[in-house]
Amino acid sequence: WERCQTRSREGPDAPAGQGQQAGVRDKRASGGLEMPFATRETETLFREQPKIGNQYLEDALLQSYLKTHLPPKVREEVSQDLEKFGNRLLTEIKPLAWECELNPPVFRQYDAWGQRLDHIITCPAWKRMKEIAAEEGLIAEAYKRRYSNWSRVHQAIKLYLFSNSSGGFSCPLAMTDGAATVIESLGIPGSLKNAFHHLTSRDPKKFWTSGQWMTERRGGSDVANGTETVARKQPVGAYHLYGFKWFTSAADSDVTLTLARIADDQGHVKQGSGGLSLFFLKVRDEEGKLNNIKVQRLKDKLGTRQMATAELWLDGAKAELISAEGRGVASISSMLNITRIHNVIAAVASMRRMINLSREYALRRVAFGKPLKDHPLHMQTIARMEVQTRGAFLLLMEIVRLLGLVETNMANEQDQLLLRLLIPVAKLYTGKQASAVVVEAMECFGGQGYMEDTGLPVIVRDTLVLSIWEGTTNILSLDVLRSLTKSQGQVMAVFSSTVQRKLELASSTEKLEPAVKLMRDAISSLGRLVQRAGSKGAVTMELAARDFSYSLARIYAGALLIEHAARPGSSSTDVSAARRWCNQELCPVATELKNGSYDAEEAFMDSCLVYDGSPVSPSKL
């Protein structure tokens, strides 16, 4: 932010009001008459620039969460590390992030003599981000497990603080974390032991990042039917991959995991998800040359411009089969869980950053004779965003807490079922929340929020992808339904009982009684809906999937906010946040079902409304 601002004659550290004092001196020098506008020093917005400090120390909700949940010794050590990291973010990492934004990757396909190079050139700041990620253990922390099941919480908080100052480097870290999880879930076989050590190293010279090459031309989330890449087995046991990867984020990564169909001796492949296997490959060989990979082009994206996203031809890329044949989708599922959690981290972090800037700006900006903080409507707007962010933050912390239990074999069956449900729920809901909050927060700056050199549009653009990455809202809503079906209803029983237990903690807190009542009504409505789900057709359940997932997110986040407000030593703002959250419609699926929104006739009218007035006549639908 600071690097982009218009700088006054007095310099970037001039105290507030100095610009006005200079204006007074000019006026006196001219005999008391105001100078013409064209020759008068232009007053700048310098004094109104919002400045943020150590983001760990300024996050009261984060600190109260750690105090409530972490064991005292763990909390003391983690807190020291986070405070130190917060200072490093301000002094070193944040300027690097802006350098990454100003210097996006460049693709050089040929040299001056027509020789094909396929070089993706990234700036020094991007390379430095990789070193910092290793030094800070942003991946290693989760696998060294210094704090047992709390190591995932520690890692997630560091990533949360890092996200909006990472210059886009959070994305390759997400895929690196996912790749390490996949390798660990396979038992770290001997052939992958070296790769695992590189992916989880704290040594900048040894640290590797990983890609996740799944999207192809025919499909995004539909990998079962959209994957065309073919794997041909070689006499030595390795495989050569042939295909076109349509969307590869962080294409400058060291290694990647990817899906492909193994061809038999006649060149035939099995279609569907049962024909997909998982492969590991190095992007470059020992000499630094691409592994029979050709770069088609870099994507021209709305946001995340700091990161190289490319189209790649695999023309005999050497790869290692790391899953059982036909078990690629099942093997990579653990990677998707991790990257979806990283997506939630990014969503919550972007909301928190925009709110921090908005409230700081409200202290400095004067409009209509008083600071913005003294305008009730303005403060109400920021407060509403704050409530959304608090719910999203606690939902994130709940997921990483459960993940830590699972990874250290401390989770029971209920914990595992709950984690399976909450990951897609949290990802889809926070992705939508973040888009709404950052756009609302941008408005809090007026016209300044729309100016590129403030840095605010960067946050907005980079946030908008979060509802798309790792599965769109509708795709994940259907995944939520699959989790219900696969568990034969067990997961909903666990969900309901967990929410009820959290509400019981607030039963003796009078100020929370209205919120608890609203929550119990919502969970009852949801329970009745689930009981009737068996009598509903597949189309009805699909139509209800999105609202059902939203209901799960709102109810569970509400329970977490109430639990946090009911703890000893909670503040009045904790109570207010819980009550305000619960005043929204907690179970929209019940309301829409009552209104008949999921009937077959309504589904037909959806298509009619969409295509009314288009070349496709509604009568033909």
XYZ file of C-alpha atoms in Angstrom:
621
model
C 0.000 0.000 0.000
C 2.605 2.500 1.136
C 4.687 2.026 -2.016
C 1.760 3.004 -4.225
C 0.640 6.204 -2.565
C 1.065 9.681 -3.966
C 3.816 11.229 -1.881
C 3.631 14.819 -0.735
C 6.541 17.219 -0.734
C 7.053 16.599 2.976
C 7.651 12.852 2.454
C 5.832 9.701 3.478
C 6.253 10.158 7.229
C 4.944 13.698 7.500
C 2.518 14.062 10.425
C -1.174 14.579 9.785
C -2.045 18.175 9.067
C 1.407 19.184 7.805
C -0.014 19.633 4.313
C -2.499 22.180 5.649
C 0.281 24.009 7.517
C 2.253 24.334 4.299
C -0.862 25.784 2.680
C -1.133 28.391 5.436
C 2.530 29.378 4.950
C 1.925 29.805 1.209
C -1.076 31.970 1.931
C 0.915 34.215 4.278
C 3.773 34.498 1.814
C 1.375 35.807 -0.802
C 0.139 38.616 1.345
C -2.856 36.798 2.780
C -4.394 36.110 -0.587
C -5.024 32.553 -1.729
C -2.889 31.514 -4.648
C -4.620 30.426 -7.870
C -5.524 26.742 -7.863
C -3.056 25.918 -10.636
C -0.109 27.253 -8.646
C -1.236 26.317 -5.172
C 0.200 23.149 -3.637
C -2.345 20.410 -4.127
C -3.504 18.834 -0.917
C -2.941 15.071 -1.014
C -4.721 12.145 0.602
C -1.505 11.166 2.323
C -2.783 11.821 5.845
C -5.790 9.548 5.249
C -3.814 6.496 4.228
C -4.788 3.509 6.411
C -1.848 1.776 8.010
C -1.877 -1.644 9.574
C 0.531 -2.957 12.162
C 1.449 -6.438 13.324
C -1.561 -8.424 12.145
C -1.198 -11.019 14.859
C -1.146 -8.487 17.676
C -4.068 -6.573 16.175
C -6.326 -9.632 15.820
C -8.242 -9.897 19.084
C -10.398 -12.817 17.921
C -7.357 -14.847 16.917
C -5.650 -14.268 20.245
C -8.774 -15.121 22.230
C -9.161 -18.345 20.232
C -5.594 -19.410 21.009
C -6.021 -18.546 24.684
C -9.196 -20.621 24.852
C -8.050 -23.733 23.006
C -4.276 -24.189 23.057
C -2.454 -25.723 26.035
C -0.593 -22.952 27.921
C 2.946 -24.021 26.975
C 2.011 -24.505 23.332
C 0.220 -21.164 23.264
C 3.227 -19.358 24.705
C 5.618 -20.734 22.068
C 3.164 -20.330 19.204
C 2.355 -16.767 20.254
C 6.030 -15.809 20.273
C 6.488 -17.251 16.793
C 3.381 -15.503 15.438
C 4.388 -12.128 16.863
C 7.827 -12.467 15.301
C 6.275 -13.518 12.005
C 3.861 -10.590 12.140
C 6.808 -8.201 12.370
C 8.553 -9.901 9.460
C 5.421 -9.561 7.361
C 5.488 -5.794 7.877
C 9.169 -5.184 7.366
C 10.175 -7.695 4.693
C 7.346 -9.713 3.197
C 4.748 -7.046 2.455
C 7.075 -5.014 0.168
C 7.973 -8.226 -1.676
C 4.279 -8.897 -2.285
C 3.908 -5.589 -4.094
C 6.997 -6.336 -6.177
C 5.326 -9.592 -7.240
C 2.223 -7.656 -8.272
C 4.204 -5.108 -10.259
C 6.350 -7.752 -11.947
C 4.125 -10.659 -13.045
C 5.599 -13.722 -14.772
C 6.769 -13.407 -18.353
C 6.779 -16.219 -20.912
C 9.683 -16.403 -23.331
C 8.949 -19.133 -25.862
C 11.890 -18.695 -28.263
C 15.362 -17.217 -28.178
C 16.727 -14.749 -30.715
C 17.738 -17.604 -33.046
C 14.408 -19.364 -33.095
C 15.344 -22.075 -30.604
C 12.450 -23.066 -28.371
C 13.024 -22.138 -24.737
C 9.651 -22.214 -22.979
C 11.051 -20.143 -20.132
C 8.648 -18.831 -17.497
C 10.485 -15.904 -15.949
C 9.461 -14.874 -12.434
C 10.724 -11.865 -10.512
C 13.308 -12.024 -7.688
C 10.614 -11.196 -5.127
C 8.655 -14.315 -6.117
C 11.788 -16.431 -5.649
C 12.397 -14.797 -2.285
C 8.853 -15.686 -1.221
C 9.709 -19.327 -1.771
C 12.761 -19.012 0.472
C 10.742 -17.277 3.196
C 8.062 -19.983 3.033
C 10.740 -22.551 3.769
C 12.424 -20.519 6.512
C 9.104 -19.972 8.280
C 8.109 -23.629 7.945
C 4.805 -22.768 6.275
C 4.600 -26.360 5.041
C 7.063 -28.094 7.359
C 5.222 -27.042 10.510
C 2.292 -29.317 9.688
C 4.505 -32.386 9.191
C 7.163 -32.004 11.896
C 4.285 -31.851 14.406
C 6.188 -30.140 17.193
C 2.866 -29.442 18.879
C 1.161 -32.732 18.083
C -2.443 -32.166 16.934
C -2.090 -28.386 17.400
C 0.580 -28.133 14.696
C -2.075 -27.786 11.998
C -3.624 -24.862 13.882
C -0.211 -23.228 14.162
C 0.444 -23.684 10.448
C -3.014 -22.467 9.445
C -2.642 -19.261 11.451
C 0.726 -18.506 9.884
C -0.765 -19.054 6.441
C -3.729 -16.848 7.416
C -1.363 -14.020 8.382
C 0.789 -14.633 5.290
C -1.986 -14.875 2.715
C -2.580 -11.226 1.808
C 1.111 -10.399 1.976
C 2.264 -13.439 0.014
C 2.178 -11.908 -3.459
C 0.154 -14.908 -4.631
C 2.603 -17.462 -3.243
C -0.115 -18.945 -1.031
C -1.371 -20.871 -4.063
C 1.751 -23.000 -4.704
C 1.974 -23.558 -0.956
C -1.556 -24.977 -0.966
C -0.668 -27.499 -3.663
C 2.647 -28.306 -1.987
C 0.844 -29.046 1.270
C -1.640 -31.205 -0.627
C 1.083 -33.160 -2.410
C 2.904 -33.817 0.874
C -0.343 -35.084 2.398
C -0.922 -37.463 -0.513
C 2.607 -38.873 -0.247
C 2.234 -39.257 3.518
C -1.130 -41.005 3.069
C 0.611 -43.506 0.765
C 3.059 -44.338 3.539
C 5.926 -42.299 2.035
C 7.130 -45.048 -0.299
C 10.872 -45.235 -0.908
C 10.670 -43.709 -4.370
C 8.896 -40.642 -2.935
C 10.872 -40.284 0.279
C 13.267 -37.751 -1.238
C 10.401 -35.736 -2.707
C 8.596 -35.678 0.648
C 11.690 -34.361 2.402
C 12.032 -31.586 -0.187
C 8.343 -30.628 0.019
C 8.485 -30.370 3.811
C 11.948 -28.859 4.164
C 12.780 -25.671 6.068
C 15.964 -25.257 4.058
C 15.398 -22.699 1.254
C 17.999 -24.463 -0.892
C 16.169 -27.784 -0.622
C 12.523 -26.705 -0.528
C 10.324 -27.763 -3.453
C 6.864 -26.611 -4.448
C 4.320 -28.801 -6.186
C 1.662 -28.301 -8.811
C -1.711 -30.011 -9.162
C -2.338 -30.644 -12.859
C -5.906 -31.829 -13.146
C -7.852 -29.426 -15.360
C -7.962 -30.312 -19.052
C -9.756 -28.855 -22.058
C -12.909 -30.929 -21.729
C -13.444 -30.576 -18.034
C -12.723 -28.643 -14.876
C -14.326 -30.392 -11.908
C -15.523 -33.213 -14.177
C -12.172 -35.005 -14.156
C -13.834 -38.399 -14.646
C -15.065 -37.500 -18.115
C -12.755 -34.609 -18.966
C -9.322 -36.179 -18.486
C -7.735 -37.153 -21.811
C -4.076 -37.481 -20.788
C -2.700 -40.937 -21.554
C 0.089 -42.778 -19.718
C 2.190 -45.287 -21.655
C 4.271 -47.740 -19.686
C 7.946 -48.015 -20.588
C 10.100 -51.166 -20.458
C 11.990 -49.838 -17.420
C 8.753 -49.449 -15.451
C 8.325 -45.687 -15.694
C 5.515 -44.031 -17.650
C 5.428 -41.379 -20.344
C 2.486 -38.986 -20.258
C 0.821 -37.477 -23.327
C -1.876 -34.831 -23.079
C -2.807 -31.195 -22.710
C -3.253 -29.529 -19.337
C -5.535 -26.537 -19.776
C -5.018 -24.773 -16.456
C -1.879 -25.347 -14.370
C -1.387 -22.939 -11.485
C 2.171 -22.143 -10.362
C 3.590 -23.684 -13.520
C 7.099 -22.879 -12.256
C 6.797 -25.483 -9.492
C 9.464 -28.159 -9.067
C 7.182 -31.206 -9.146
C 3.531 -32.026 -9.648
C 0.826 -34.618 -9.175
C -1.436 -35.323 -12.118
C -4.078 -37.740 -13.340
C -3.862 -39.833 -16.500
C -5.363 -42.956 -18.122
C -3.045 -45.922 -18.524
C -3.077 -47.333 -22.050
C -2.933 -51.093 -22.539
C -0.794 -52.877 -25.140
C -3.338 -52.050 -27.837
C -3.446 -48.394 -26.835
C -6.918 -48.612 -25.297
C -7.826 -46.743 -22.121
C -10.635 -47.140 -19.622
C -13.063 -44.220 -19.441
C -14.693 -42.762 -16.332
C -13.132 -42.233 -12.922
C -12.197 -45.913 -12.745
C -9.715 -45.371 -15.563
C -7.767 -42.605 -13.815
C -4.490 -43.180 -12.017
C -2.286 -40.767 -10.080
C 1.229 -39.886 -11.195
C 4.160 -37.962 -9.748
C 6.576 -36.157 -12.035
C 9.421 -33.691 -11.861
C 8.883 -30.625 -14.016
C 12.563 -30.438 -15.004
C 15.377 -32.946 -15.305
C 18.733 -32.821 -13.555
C 20.068 -30.394 -16.185
C 17.199 -27.984 -15.635
C 15.467 -28.814 -18.921
C 11.710 -29.308 -19.081
C 10.627 -32.921 -18.726
C 9.251 -33.303 -22.266
C 6.810 -30.511 -21.452
C 5.971 -27.635 -23.769
C 4.458 -24.388 -22.533
C 1.642 -23.271 -24.827
C 1.055 -19.892 -23.179
C 0.440 -18.140 -19.864
C -3.157 -17.459 -18.924
C -4.382 -13.865 -18.929
C -6.336 -13.822 -15.667
C -8.549 -11.346 -13.858
C -6.517 -11.775 -10.672
C -3.675 -13.799 -9.101
C -1.498 -12.222 -11.771
C 1.590 -12.609 -9.615
C 1.551 -16.354 -10.281
C 2.279 -18.155 -13.538
C -0.743 -20.134 -14.728
C -0.078 -21.943 -17.977
C -1.347 -24.290 -20.657
C 1.028 -27.233 -20.955
C 1.602 -29.988 -23.493
C 2.859 -33.244 -22.018
C 4.772 -34.864 -24.857
C 6.212 -37.956 -23.258
C 6.792 -36.473 -19.787
C 8.482 -39.054 -17.571
C 6.318 -39.880 -14.562
C 5.944 -42.368 -11.738
C 2.694 -44.177 -10.983
C 2.018 -43.647 -7.278
C -1.549 -44.956 -6.886
C -3.046 -48.315 -7.702
C -4.276 -48.422 -11.289
C -7.708 -46.846 -11.514
C -7.488 -45.377 -7.996
C -6.249 -41.938 -8.975
C -9.331 -39.978 -7.886
C -9.429 -41.693 -4.497
C -5.700 -41.145 -3.981
C -5.773 -37.455 -4.824
C -8.839 -36.737 -2.674
C -6.667 -35.984 0.361
C -4.869 -33.345 -1.703
C -8.189 -31.729 -2.596
C -9.155 -31.587 1.077
C -5.945 -29.735 1.905
C -6.186 -27.277 -0.986
C -9.806 -26.562 -0.099
C -8.764 -25.749 3.458
C -6.125 -23.410 2.051
C -8.883 -21.806 0.007
C -10.819 -21.161 3.220
C -7.687 -19.660 4.780
C -7.323 -17.274 1.845
C -10.995 -16.301 1.990
C -10.948 -15.501 5.704
C -7.625 -13.680 5.382
C -8.891 -11.425 2.602
C -11.985 -10.522 4.619
C -9.899 -9.742 7.679
C -7.426 -7.600 5.733
C -10.121 -5.505 4.066
C -11.941 -4.958 7.356
C -8.707 -3.953 9.109
C -8.009 -1.402 6.395
C -11.619 -0.163 6.455
C -11.720 0.419 10.186
C -8.304 2.091 10.140
C -9.448 4.345 7.308
C -12.575 5.226 9.309
C -10.320 6.680 12.024
C -8.511 8.935 9.560
C -10.959 9.940 6.863
C -13.083 13.012 7.619
C -16.332 13.491 5.714
C -19.202 15.888 6.392
C -17.309 17.422 9.280
C -16.446 14.306 11.253
C -14.429 11.067 10.970
C -16.115 8.135 9.277
C -16.063 6.281 12.597
C -18.590 8.803 13.918
C -21.087 8.057 11.142
C -23.414 5.342 12.529
C -24.397 3.911 9.137
C -20.775 3.525 8.111
C -19.899 1.714 11.328
C -22.950 -0.516 10.972
C -21.708 -1.558 7.532
C -18.256 -2.504 8.826
C -19.777 -4.258 11.856
C -21.892 -6.468 9.605
C -18.787 -7.476 7.692
C -17.004 -8.131 10.972
C -19.720 -10.562 12.068
C -19.387 -12.503 8.817
C -15.633 -12.637 9.172
C -15.795 -13.877 12.754
C -18.091 -16.726 11.802
C -15.828 -17.684 8.905
C -12.705 -17.532 11.096
C -14.117 -19.851 13.749
C -15.309 -22.247 11.051
C -11.770 -22.324 9.652
C -10.257 -22.969 13.065
C -12.708 -25.785 13.699
C -11.688 -27.519 10.475
C -7.948 -27.305 11.099
C -8.475 -28.447 14.687
C -10.268 -31.549 13.421
C -7.619 -32.084 10.740
C -4.921 -32.031 13.404
C -6.761 -34.714 15.361
C -7.153 -36.896 12.279
C -3.505 -36.592 11.249
C -2.243 -37.544 14.719
C -4.656 -40.492 15.044
C -6.485 -38.759 17.899
C -9.806 -38.349 16.072
C -12.795 -40.593 16.689
C -15.261 -41.625 14.001
C -17.479 -38.628 14.705
C -14.562 -36.222 14.209
C -13.732 -37.812 10.870
C -17.311 -37.663 9.647
C -17.629 -34.050 10.709
C -14.401 -33.069 8.956
C -15.538 -34.773 5.744
C -18.729 -32.675 5.804
C -17.317 -29.351 6.942
C -14.489 -29.050 4.399
C -16.737 -28.608 1.323
C -19.287 -26.641 3.382
C -16.686 -24.168 4.618
C -14.961 -23.856 1.254
C -18.127 -23.054 -0.695
C -19.558 -20.711 1.934
C -16.434 -18.695 2.747
C -15.670 -18.313 -0.956
C -19.010 -16.578 -1.384
C -18.644 -14.621 1.852
C -15.235 -13.301 0.878
C -16.393 -12.028 -2.515
C -19.254 -10.110 -0.893
C -17.206 -8.720 1.990
C -14.227 -7.462 -0.020
C -16.471 -5.687 -2.527
C -18.448 -4.081 0.311
C -15.224 -3.093 2.043
C -13.852 -1.535 -1.146
C -16.872 0.759 -1.106
C -15.848 1.974 2.357
C -13.000 3.883 0.683
C -15.204 5.631 -1.846
C -13.428 6.388 -5.106
C -10.061 5.550 -3.558
C -11.146 1.938 -3.305
C -11.331 1.776 -7.095
C -7.817 3.102 -7.654
C -5.192 0.552 -8.682
C -2.334 2.260 -6.876
C -4.028 1.819 -3.494
C -3.648 -1.953 -3.777
C -7.297 -2.530 -2.879
C -8.344 -3.795 -6.341
C -5.590 -6.419 -6.090
C -7.212 -7.897 -2.989
C -10.631 -7.823 -4.645
C -9.455 -9.508 -7.846
C -7.478 -12.167 -6.027
C -10.445 -12.921 -3.789
C -12.986 -13.439 -6.565
C -11.312 -16.661 -7.699
C -11.901 -18.319 -4.322
C -15.448 -19.379 -5.197
C -14.048 -21.083 -8.324
C -10.756 -22.664 -7.253
C -10.980 -26.220 -5.898
C -14.597 -26.645 -6.966
C -17.352 -24.132 -7.603
C -20.216 -23.581 -5.183
C -22.587 -25.927 -7.015
C -19.979 -28.667 -7.425
C -19.185 -28.625 -3.721
C -22.880 -28.487 -2.799
C -23.354 -31.769 -4.635
C -20.299 -33.135 -2.832
C -22.015 -32.300 0.455
C -25.003 -34.405 -0.610
C -22.655 -37.274 -1.491
C -21.173 -37.180 1.996
C -24.679 -37.580 3.438
C -25.488 -40.489 1.156
C -22.172 -42.253 1.673
C -22.471 -42.092 5.462
C -26.115 -43.242 5.316
C -27.185 -40.270 7.378
C -24.579 -40.713 10.104
C -22.856 -37.448 9.299
C -26.043 -35.456 9.902
C -26.559 -37.144 13.242
C -23.019 -36.152 14.221
C -23.552 -32.617 12.924
C -26.753 -32.150 14.935
C -25.400 -33.618 18.165
C -22.231 -31.497 17.925
C -24.236 -28.312 17.434
C -26.518 -29.199 20.352
C -23.514 -29.771 22.641
C -22.104 -26.362 21.791
C -25.473 -24.727 22.462
C -25.673 -26.400 25.877
C -22.576 -24.443 26.917
C -24.581 -21.239 26.584
C -27.708 -22.464 28.353
C -26.898 -20.452 31.480
C -25.920 -17.264 29.635
C -28.977 -15.024 29.619
C -27.752 -12.667 26.900
C -27.309 -15.595 24.513
C -30.774 -17.098 25.056
C -32.332 -15.463 21.952
C -29.495 -16.724 19.763
C -29.684 -20.228 21.240
C -33.433 -20.376 20.600
C -32.991 -19.322 16.969
C -30.298 -21.941 16.531
C -32.403 -24.728 18.030
C -35.309 -23.813 15.784
C -32.983 -23.907 12.773
C -31.452 -27.278 13.619
C -34.945 -28.703 14.168
C -36.071 -27.442 10.755
C -32.977 -28.930 9.162
C -33.564 -32.240 10.920
C -37.134 -32.468 9.633
C -35.901 -31.743 6.125
C -33.293 -34.499 6.288
C -35.881 -36.984 7.561
C -38.075 -36.226 4.557
C -35.172 -36.305 2.113
C -35.662 -39.989 1.388
C -39.092 -39.318 -0.091
C -37.805 -36.562 -2.333
C -36.589 -37.225 -5.844
C -33.018 -36.748 -7.010
C -33.896 -33.549 -8.858
C -35.444 -32.016 -5.739
C -32.370 -32.794 -3.647
C -30.049 -31.400 -6.305
C -32.060 -28.183 -6.457
C -31.855 -27.908 -2.683
C -28.125 -28.683 -2.489
C -26.824 -25.117 -2.442
C -29.338 -23.806 0.114
C -28.816 -26.945 2.182
C -25.053 -26.346 2.256
C -25.570 -22.689 3.171
C -27.824 -23.813 6.031
C -25.152 -26.173 7.344
C -22.538 -23.406 7.223
C -24.708 -20.817 8.974
C -25.869 -23.186 11.680
C -22.431 -24.563 12.483
C -20.742 -21.152 12.421
C -23.521 -19.866 14.664
C -22.845 -22.664 17.136
C -19.139 -21.808 17.132
C -19.841 -18.116 17.751
C -22.184 -18.972 20.619
C -19.619 -21.369 22.082
C -16.956 -18.657 21.877
C -19.260 -16.077 23.484
C -20.204 -18.470 26.307
C -16.619 -19.135 27.403
C -15.329 -17.591 30.657
C -13.925 -14.137 30.092
C -15.801 -13.488 26.858
C -16.495 -9.904 25.882
C -19.682 -8.058 25.039
C -18.554 -7.957 21.412
C -18.353 -11.763 21.381
C -21.937 -11.927 22.581
C -23.065 -9.292 20.095
C -21.398 -11.112 17.189
C -23.127 -14.379 18.097
C -26.534 -12.746 18.406
C -26.180 -10.825 15.168
C -25.085 -13.919 13.261
C -28.108 -15.823 14.498
C -30.478 -13.040 13.469
C -29.929 -13.880 9.807
C -31.872 -16.661 8.099
C -30.079 -19.690 9.490
C -31.894 -22.369 7.521
C -32.714 -21.004 4.060
C -33.303 -24.493 2.676
C -36.349 -24.941 4.912
C -37.839 -21.643 3.766
C -37.301 -22.397 0.094
C -38.716 -25.899 0.468
C -41.817 -24.461 2.087
C -42.156 -22.038 -0.831
C -41.983 -24.878 -3.329
C -38.732 -23.679 -4.888
C -37.469 -27.209 -5.469
C -40.522 -28.663 -7.236
C -40.169 -30.163 -10.714
C -42.401 -27.435 -12.129
C -40.135 -24.766 -10.674
C -37.107 -26.523 -12.172
C -38.763 -26.379 -15.584
C -39.544 -22.693 -15.127
C -35.888 -22.060 -14.236
C -34.924 -23.054 -17.774
C -37.783 -21.058 -19.248
C -36.696 -17.927 -17.386
C -33.058 -18.370 -18.398
C -33.814 -18.813 -22.097
C -36.823 -16.524 -22.465
C -36.112 -14.182 -25.349
C -33.079 -16.180 -26.503
C -32.695 -18.158 -29.765
C -33.525 -21.267 -27.747
C -37.291 -21.171 -27.349
C -38.626 -22.147 -23.891
C -41.132 -24.413 -25.660
C -38.230 -26.591 -26.831
C -36.800 -27.141 -23.382
